[in-house]
JSON list of C-alpha atoms in Angstrom, two decimals:
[
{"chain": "G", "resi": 1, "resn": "UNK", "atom": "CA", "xyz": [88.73, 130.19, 275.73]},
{"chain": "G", "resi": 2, "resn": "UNK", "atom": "CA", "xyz": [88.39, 127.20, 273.46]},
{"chain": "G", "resi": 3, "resn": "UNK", "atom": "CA", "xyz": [89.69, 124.15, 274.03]},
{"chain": "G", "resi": 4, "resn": "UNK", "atom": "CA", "xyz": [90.63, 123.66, 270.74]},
{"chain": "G", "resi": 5, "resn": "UNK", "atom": "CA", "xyz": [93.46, 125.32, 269.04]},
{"chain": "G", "resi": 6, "resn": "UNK", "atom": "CA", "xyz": [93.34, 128.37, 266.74]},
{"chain": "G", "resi": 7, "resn": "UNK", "atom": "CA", "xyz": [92.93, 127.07, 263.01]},
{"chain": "G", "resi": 8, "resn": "UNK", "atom": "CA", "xyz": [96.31, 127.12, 260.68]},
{"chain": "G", "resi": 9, "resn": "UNK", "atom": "CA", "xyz": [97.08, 129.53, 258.44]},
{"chain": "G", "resi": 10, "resn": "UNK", "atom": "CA", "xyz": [95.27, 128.61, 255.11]},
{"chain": "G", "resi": 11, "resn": "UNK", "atom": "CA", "xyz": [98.52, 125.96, 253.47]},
{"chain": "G", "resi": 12, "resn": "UNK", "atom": "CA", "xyz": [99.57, 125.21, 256.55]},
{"chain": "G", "resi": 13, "resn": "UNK", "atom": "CA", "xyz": [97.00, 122.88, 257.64]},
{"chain": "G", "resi": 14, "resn": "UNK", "atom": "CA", "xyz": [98.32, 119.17, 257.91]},
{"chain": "G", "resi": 15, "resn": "UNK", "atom": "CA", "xyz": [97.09, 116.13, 255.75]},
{"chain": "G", "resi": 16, "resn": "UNK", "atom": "CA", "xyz": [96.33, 113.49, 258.24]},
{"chain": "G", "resi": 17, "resn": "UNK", "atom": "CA", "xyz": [97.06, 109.87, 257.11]},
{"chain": "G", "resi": 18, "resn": "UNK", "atom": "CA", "xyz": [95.57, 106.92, 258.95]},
{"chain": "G", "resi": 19, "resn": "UNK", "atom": "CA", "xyz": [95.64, 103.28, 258.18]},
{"chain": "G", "resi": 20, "resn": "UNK", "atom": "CA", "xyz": [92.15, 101.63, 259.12]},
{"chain": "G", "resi": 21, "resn": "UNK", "atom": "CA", "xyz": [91.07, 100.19, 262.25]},
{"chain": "G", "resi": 22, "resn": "UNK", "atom": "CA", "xyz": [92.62, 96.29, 261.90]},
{"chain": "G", "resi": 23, "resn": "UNK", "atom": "CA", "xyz": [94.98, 97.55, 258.82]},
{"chain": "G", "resi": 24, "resn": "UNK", "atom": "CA", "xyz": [98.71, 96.86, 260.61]},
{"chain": "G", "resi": 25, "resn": "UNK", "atom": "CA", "xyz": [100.11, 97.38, 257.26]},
{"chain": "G", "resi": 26, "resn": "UNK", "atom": "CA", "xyz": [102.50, 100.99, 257.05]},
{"chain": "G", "resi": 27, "resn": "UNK", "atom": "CA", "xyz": [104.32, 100.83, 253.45]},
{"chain": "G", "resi": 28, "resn": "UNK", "atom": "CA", "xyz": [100.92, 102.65, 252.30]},
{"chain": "G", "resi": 29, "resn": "UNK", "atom": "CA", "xyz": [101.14, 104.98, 254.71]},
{"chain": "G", "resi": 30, "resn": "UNK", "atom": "CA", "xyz": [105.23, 105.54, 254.27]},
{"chain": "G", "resi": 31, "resn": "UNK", "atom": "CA", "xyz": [104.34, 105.81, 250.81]},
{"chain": "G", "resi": 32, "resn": "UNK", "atom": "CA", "xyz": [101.53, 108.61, 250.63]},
{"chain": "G", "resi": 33, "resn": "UNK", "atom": "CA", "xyz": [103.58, 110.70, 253.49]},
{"chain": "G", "resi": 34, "resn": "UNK", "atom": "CA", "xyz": [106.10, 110.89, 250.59]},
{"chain": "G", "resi": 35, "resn": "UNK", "atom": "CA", "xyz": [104.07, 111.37, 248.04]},
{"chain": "G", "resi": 36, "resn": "UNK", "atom": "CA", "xyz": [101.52, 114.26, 250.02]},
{"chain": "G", "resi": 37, "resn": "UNK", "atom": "CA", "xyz": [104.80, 116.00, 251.28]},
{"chain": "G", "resi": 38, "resn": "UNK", "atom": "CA", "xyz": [106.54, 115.11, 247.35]},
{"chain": "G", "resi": 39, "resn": "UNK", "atom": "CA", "xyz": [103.09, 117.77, 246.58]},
{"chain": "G", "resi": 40, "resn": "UNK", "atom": "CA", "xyz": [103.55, 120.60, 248.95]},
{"chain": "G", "resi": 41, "resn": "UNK", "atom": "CA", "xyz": [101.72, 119.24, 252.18]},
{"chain": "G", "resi": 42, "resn": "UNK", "atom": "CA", "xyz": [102.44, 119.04, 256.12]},
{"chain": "G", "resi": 43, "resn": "UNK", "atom": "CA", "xyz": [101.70, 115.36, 257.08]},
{"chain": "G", "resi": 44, "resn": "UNK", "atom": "CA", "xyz": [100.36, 113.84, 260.28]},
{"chain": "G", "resi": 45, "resn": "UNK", "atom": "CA", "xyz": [100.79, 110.20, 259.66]},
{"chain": "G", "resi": 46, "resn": "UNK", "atom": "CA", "xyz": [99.12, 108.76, 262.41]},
{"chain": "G", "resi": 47, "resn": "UNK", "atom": "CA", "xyz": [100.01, 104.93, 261.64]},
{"chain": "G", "resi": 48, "resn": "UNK", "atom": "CA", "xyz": [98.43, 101.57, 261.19]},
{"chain": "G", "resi": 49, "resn": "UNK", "atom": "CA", "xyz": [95.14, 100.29, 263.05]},
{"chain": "G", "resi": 50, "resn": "UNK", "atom": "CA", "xyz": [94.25, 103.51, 264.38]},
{"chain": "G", "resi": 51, "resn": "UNK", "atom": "CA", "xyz": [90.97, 103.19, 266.25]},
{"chain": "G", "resi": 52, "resn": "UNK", "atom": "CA", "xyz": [88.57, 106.10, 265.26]},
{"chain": "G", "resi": 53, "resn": "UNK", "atom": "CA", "xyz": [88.61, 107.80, 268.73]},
{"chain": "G", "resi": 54, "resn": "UNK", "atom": "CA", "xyz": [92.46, 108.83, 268.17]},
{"chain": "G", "resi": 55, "resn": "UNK", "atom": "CA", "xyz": [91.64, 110.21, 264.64]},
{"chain": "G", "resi": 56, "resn": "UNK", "atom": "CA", "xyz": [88.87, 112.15, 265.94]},
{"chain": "G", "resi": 57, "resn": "UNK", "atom": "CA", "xyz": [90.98, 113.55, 268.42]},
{"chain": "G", "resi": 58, "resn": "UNK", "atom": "CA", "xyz": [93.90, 114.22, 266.11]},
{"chain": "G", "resi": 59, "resn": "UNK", "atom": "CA", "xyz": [91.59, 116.05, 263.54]},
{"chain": "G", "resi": 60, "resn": "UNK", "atom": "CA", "xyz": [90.29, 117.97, 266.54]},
{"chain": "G", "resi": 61, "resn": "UNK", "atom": "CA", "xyz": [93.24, 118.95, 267.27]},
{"chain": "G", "resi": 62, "resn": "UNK", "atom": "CA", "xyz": [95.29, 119.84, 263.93]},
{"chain": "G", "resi": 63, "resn": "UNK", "atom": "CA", "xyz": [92.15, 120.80, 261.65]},
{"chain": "G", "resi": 64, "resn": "UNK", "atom": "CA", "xyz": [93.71, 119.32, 258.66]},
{"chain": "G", "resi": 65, "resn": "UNK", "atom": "CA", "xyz": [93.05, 120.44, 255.51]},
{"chain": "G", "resi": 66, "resn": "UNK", "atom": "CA", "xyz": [91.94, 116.55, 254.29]},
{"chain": "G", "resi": 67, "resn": "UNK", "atom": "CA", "xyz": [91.81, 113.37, 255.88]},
{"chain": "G", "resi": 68, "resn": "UNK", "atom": "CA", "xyz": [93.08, 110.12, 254.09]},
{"chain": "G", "resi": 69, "resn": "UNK", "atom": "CA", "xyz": [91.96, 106.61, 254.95]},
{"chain": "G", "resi": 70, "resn": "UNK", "atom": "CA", "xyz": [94.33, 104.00, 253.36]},
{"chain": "G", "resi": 71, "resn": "UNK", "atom": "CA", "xyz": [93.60, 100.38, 253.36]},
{"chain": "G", "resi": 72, "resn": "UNK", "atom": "CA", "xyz": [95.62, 97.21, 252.14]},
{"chain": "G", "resi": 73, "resn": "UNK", "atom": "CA", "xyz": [94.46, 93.96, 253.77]},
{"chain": "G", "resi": 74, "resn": "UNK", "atom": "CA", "xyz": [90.75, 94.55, 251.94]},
{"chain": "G", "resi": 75, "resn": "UNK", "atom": "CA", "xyz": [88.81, 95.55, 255.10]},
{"chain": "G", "resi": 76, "resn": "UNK", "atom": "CA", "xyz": [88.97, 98.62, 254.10]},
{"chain": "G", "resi": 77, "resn": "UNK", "atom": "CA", "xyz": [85.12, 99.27, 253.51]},
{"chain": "G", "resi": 78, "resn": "UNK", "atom": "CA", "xyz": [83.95, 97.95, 256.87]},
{"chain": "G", "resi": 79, "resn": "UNK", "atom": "CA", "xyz": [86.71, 99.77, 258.52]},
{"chain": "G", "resi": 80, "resn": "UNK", "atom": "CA", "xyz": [86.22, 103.14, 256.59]},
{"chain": "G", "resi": 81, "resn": "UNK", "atom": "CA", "xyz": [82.02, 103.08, 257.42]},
{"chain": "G", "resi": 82, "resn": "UNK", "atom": "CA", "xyz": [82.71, 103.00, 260.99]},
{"chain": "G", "resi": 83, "resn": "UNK", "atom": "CA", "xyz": [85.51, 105.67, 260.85]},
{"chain": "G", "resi": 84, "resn": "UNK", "atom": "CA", "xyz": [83.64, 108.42, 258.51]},
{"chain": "G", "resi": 85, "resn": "UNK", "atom": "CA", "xyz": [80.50, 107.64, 260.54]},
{"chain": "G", "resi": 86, "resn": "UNK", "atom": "CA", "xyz": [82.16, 108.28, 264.06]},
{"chain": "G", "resi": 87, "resn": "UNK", "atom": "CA", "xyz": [83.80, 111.39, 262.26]},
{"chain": "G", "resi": 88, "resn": "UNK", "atom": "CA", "xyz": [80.91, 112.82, 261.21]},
{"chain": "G", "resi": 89, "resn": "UNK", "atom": "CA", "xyz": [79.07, 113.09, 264.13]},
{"chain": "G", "resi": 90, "resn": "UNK", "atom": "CA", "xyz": [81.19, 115.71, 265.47]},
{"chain": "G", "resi": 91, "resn": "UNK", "atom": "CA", "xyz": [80.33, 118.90, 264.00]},
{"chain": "G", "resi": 92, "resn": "UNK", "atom": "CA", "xyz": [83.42, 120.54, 263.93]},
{"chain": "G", "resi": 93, "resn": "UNK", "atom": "CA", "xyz": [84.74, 118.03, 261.53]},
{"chain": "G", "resi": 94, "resn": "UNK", "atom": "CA", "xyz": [81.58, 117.70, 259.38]},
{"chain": "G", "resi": 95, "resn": "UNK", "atom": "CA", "xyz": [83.24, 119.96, 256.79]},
{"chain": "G", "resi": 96, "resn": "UNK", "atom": "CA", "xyz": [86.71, 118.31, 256.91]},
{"chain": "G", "resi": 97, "resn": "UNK", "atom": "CA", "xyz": [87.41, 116.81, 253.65]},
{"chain": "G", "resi": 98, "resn": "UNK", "atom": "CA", "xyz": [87.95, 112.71, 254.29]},
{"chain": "G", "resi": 99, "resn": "UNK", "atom": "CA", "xyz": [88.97, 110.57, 251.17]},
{"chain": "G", "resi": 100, "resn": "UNK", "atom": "CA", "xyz": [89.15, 106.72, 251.22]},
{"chain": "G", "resi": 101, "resn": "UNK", "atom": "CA", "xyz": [91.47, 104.75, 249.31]},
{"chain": "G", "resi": 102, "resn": "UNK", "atom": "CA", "xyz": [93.43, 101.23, 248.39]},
{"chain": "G", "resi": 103, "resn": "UNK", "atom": "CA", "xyz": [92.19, 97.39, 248.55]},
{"chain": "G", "resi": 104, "resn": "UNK", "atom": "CA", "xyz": [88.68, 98.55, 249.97]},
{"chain": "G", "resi": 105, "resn": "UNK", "atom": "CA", "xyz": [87.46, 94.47, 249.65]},
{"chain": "G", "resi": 106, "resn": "UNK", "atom": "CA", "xyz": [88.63, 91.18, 250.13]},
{"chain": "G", "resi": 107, "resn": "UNK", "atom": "CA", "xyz": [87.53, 89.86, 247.42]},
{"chain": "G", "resi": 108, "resn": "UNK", "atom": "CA", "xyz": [88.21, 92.68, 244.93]},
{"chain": "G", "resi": 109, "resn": "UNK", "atom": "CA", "xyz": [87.50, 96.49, 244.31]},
{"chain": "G", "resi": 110, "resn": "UNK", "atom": "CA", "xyz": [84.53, 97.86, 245.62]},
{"chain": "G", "resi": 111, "resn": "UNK", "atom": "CA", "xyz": [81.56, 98.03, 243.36]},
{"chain": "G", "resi": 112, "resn": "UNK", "atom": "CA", "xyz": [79.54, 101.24, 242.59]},
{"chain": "G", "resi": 113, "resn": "UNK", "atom": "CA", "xyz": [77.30, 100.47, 245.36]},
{"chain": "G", "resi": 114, "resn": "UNK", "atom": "CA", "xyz": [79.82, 100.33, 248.15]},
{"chain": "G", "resi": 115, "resn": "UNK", "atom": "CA", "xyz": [81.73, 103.28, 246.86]},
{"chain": "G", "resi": 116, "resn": "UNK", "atom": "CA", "xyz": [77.98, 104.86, 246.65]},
{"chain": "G", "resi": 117, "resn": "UNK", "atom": "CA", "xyz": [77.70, 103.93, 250.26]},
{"chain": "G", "resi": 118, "resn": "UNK", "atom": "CA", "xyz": [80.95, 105.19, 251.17]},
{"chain": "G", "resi": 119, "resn": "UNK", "atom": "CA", "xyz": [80.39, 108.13, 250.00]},
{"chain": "G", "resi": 120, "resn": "UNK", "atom": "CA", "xyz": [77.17, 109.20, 251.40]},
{"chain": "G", "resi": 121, "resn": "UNK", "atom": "CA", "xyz": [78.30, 108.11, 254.55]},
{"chain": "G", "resi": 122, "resn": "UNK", "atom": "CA", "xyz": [80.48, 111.04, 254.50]},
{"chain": "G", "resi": 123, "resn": "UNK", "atom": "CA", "xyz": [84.04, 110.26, 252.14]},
{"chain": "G", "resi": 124, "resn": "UNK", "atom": "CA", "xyz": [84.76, 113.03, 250.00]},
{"chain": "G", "resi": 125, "resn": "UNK", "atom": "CA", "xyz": [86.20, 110.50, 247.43]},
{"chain": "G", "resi": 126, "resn": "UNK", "atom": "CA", "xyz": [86.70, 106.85, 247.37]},
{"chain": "G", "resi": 127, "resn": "UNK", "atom": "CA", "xyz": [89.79, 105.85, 245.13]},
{"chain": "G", "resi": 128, "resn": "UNK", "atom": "CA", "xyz": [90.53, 102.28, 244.71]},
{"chain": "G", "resi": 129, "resn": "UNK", "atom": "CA", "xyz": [94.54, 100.50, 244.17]},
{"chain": "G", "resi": 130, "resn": "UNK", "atom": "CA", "xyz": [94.68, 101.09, 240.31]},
{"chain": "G", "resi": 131, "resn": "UNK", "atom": "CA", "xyz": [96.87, 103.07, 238.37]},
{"chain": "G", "resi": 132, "resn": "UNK", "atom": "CA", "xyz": [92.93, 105.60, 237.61]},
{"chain": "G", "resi": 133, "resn": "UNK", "atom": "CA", "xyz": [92.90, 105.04, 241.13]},
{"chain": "G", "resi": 134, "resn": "UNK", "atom": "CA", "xyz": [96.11, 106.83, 242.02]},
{"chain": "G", "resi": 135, "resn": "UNK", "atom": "CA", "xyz": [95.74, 109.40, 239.02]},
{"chain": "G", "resi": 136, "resn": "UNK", "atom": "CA", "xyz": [92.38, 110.83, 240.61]},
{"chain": "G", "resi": 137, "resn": "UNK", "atom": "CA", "xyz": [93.88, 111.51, 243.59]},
{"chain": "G", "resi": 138, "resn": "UNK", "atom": "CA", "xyz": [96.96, 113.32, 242.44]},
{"chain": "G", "resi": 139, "resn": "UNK", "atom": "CA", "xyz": [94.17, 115.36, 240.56]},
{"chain": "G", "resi": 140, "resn": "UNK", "atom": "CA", "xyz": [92.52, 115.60, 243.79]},
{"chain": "G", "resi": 141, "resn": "UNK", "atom": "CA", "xyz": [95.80, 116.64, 245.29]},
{"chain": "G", "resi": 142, "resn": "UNK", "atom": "CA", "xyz": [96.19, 119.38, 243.24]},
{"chain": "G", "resi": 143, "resn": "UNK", "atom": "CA", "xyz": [93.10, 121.25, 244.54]},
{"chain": "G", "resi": 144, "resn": "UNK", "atom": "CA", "xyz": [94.40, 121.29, 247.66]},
{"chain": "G", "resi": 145, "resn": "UNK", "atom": "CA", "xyz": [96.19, 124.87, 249.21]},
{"chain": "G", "resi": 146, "resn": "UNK", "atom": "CA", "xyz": [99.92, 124.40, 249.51]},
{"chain": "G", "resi": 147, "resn": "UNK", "atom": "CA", "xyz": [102.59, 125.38, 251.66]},
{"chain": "G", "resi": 148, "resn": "UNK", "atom": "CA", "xyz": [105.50, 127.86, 250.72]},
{"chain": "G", "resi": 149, "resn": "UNK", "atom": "CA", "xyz": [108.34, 125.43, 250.38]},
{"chain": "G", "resi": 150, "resn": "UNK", "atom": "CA", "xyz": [111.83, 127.51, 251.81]}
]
């Protein structure tokens, strides 16, 4: 027997939402819960600083269909390497779609090279705080499965 759980129906696996590892900000998170359910999705909203072991279990656990990363206080890069990197060494999530998103730097957006970095460490997508920001991931959004709405 495993000691995982049997994988969701396809449309019924969960988003989860996670704020970064020293992000104690939640209006972000609040806000894409409403906007990810708002689009069809289940949400696990797993809440500010949430140190990469817990995610890693949670994802283990609900085999969500994608995996945001929301920052606001700018750490967002540093925090987001050391999450996707600690999620990616567990091969059961390797295939998990994990997007990264909000104020990414202190001083400013994250250039090409640190969204270049983000990504090959293992994001899916990187989407900064502006309005192109939040359009590509609504596109994103809508290439994900959704759930029958009763």
């Amino acid at each position: 027997m495993s000691p995982f759980p049997t994988s969701p129906a396809p449309g019924d696996q969960p988003v989860l939402v996670a704020g970064g590892i020293s992000d104690s900000h939640t209006w972000n998170l609040v806000y894409l819960q409403l906007l990810l359910e708002e689009h069809g999705q289940r949400v696990v909203n797993l809440g500010p600083c949430v140190p990469e072991e817990l995610l890693i279990t949670e994802a283990l656990a609900h085999r969500p269909a994608l995996i945001v990363v929301s920052s606001v206080n700018g750490h967002g890069y540093h925090d987001g390497m050391r999450t996707i990197t600690r999620l990616r060494e567990h091969p059961e999530l390797t295939a998990v779609p994990a997007v990264i998103g909000g104020k990414l730097g202190i001083a400013g957006p994250c250039g090409d090279d640190e969204v270049a970095a983000l990504r090959a460490a293992g994001y899916d997508a990187v989407f900064d705080d502006s309005a192109e920001g939040v359009e590509a991931f609504l596109r994103m959004l809508a290439t994900l499965p959704q759930r029958a709405l009763v």
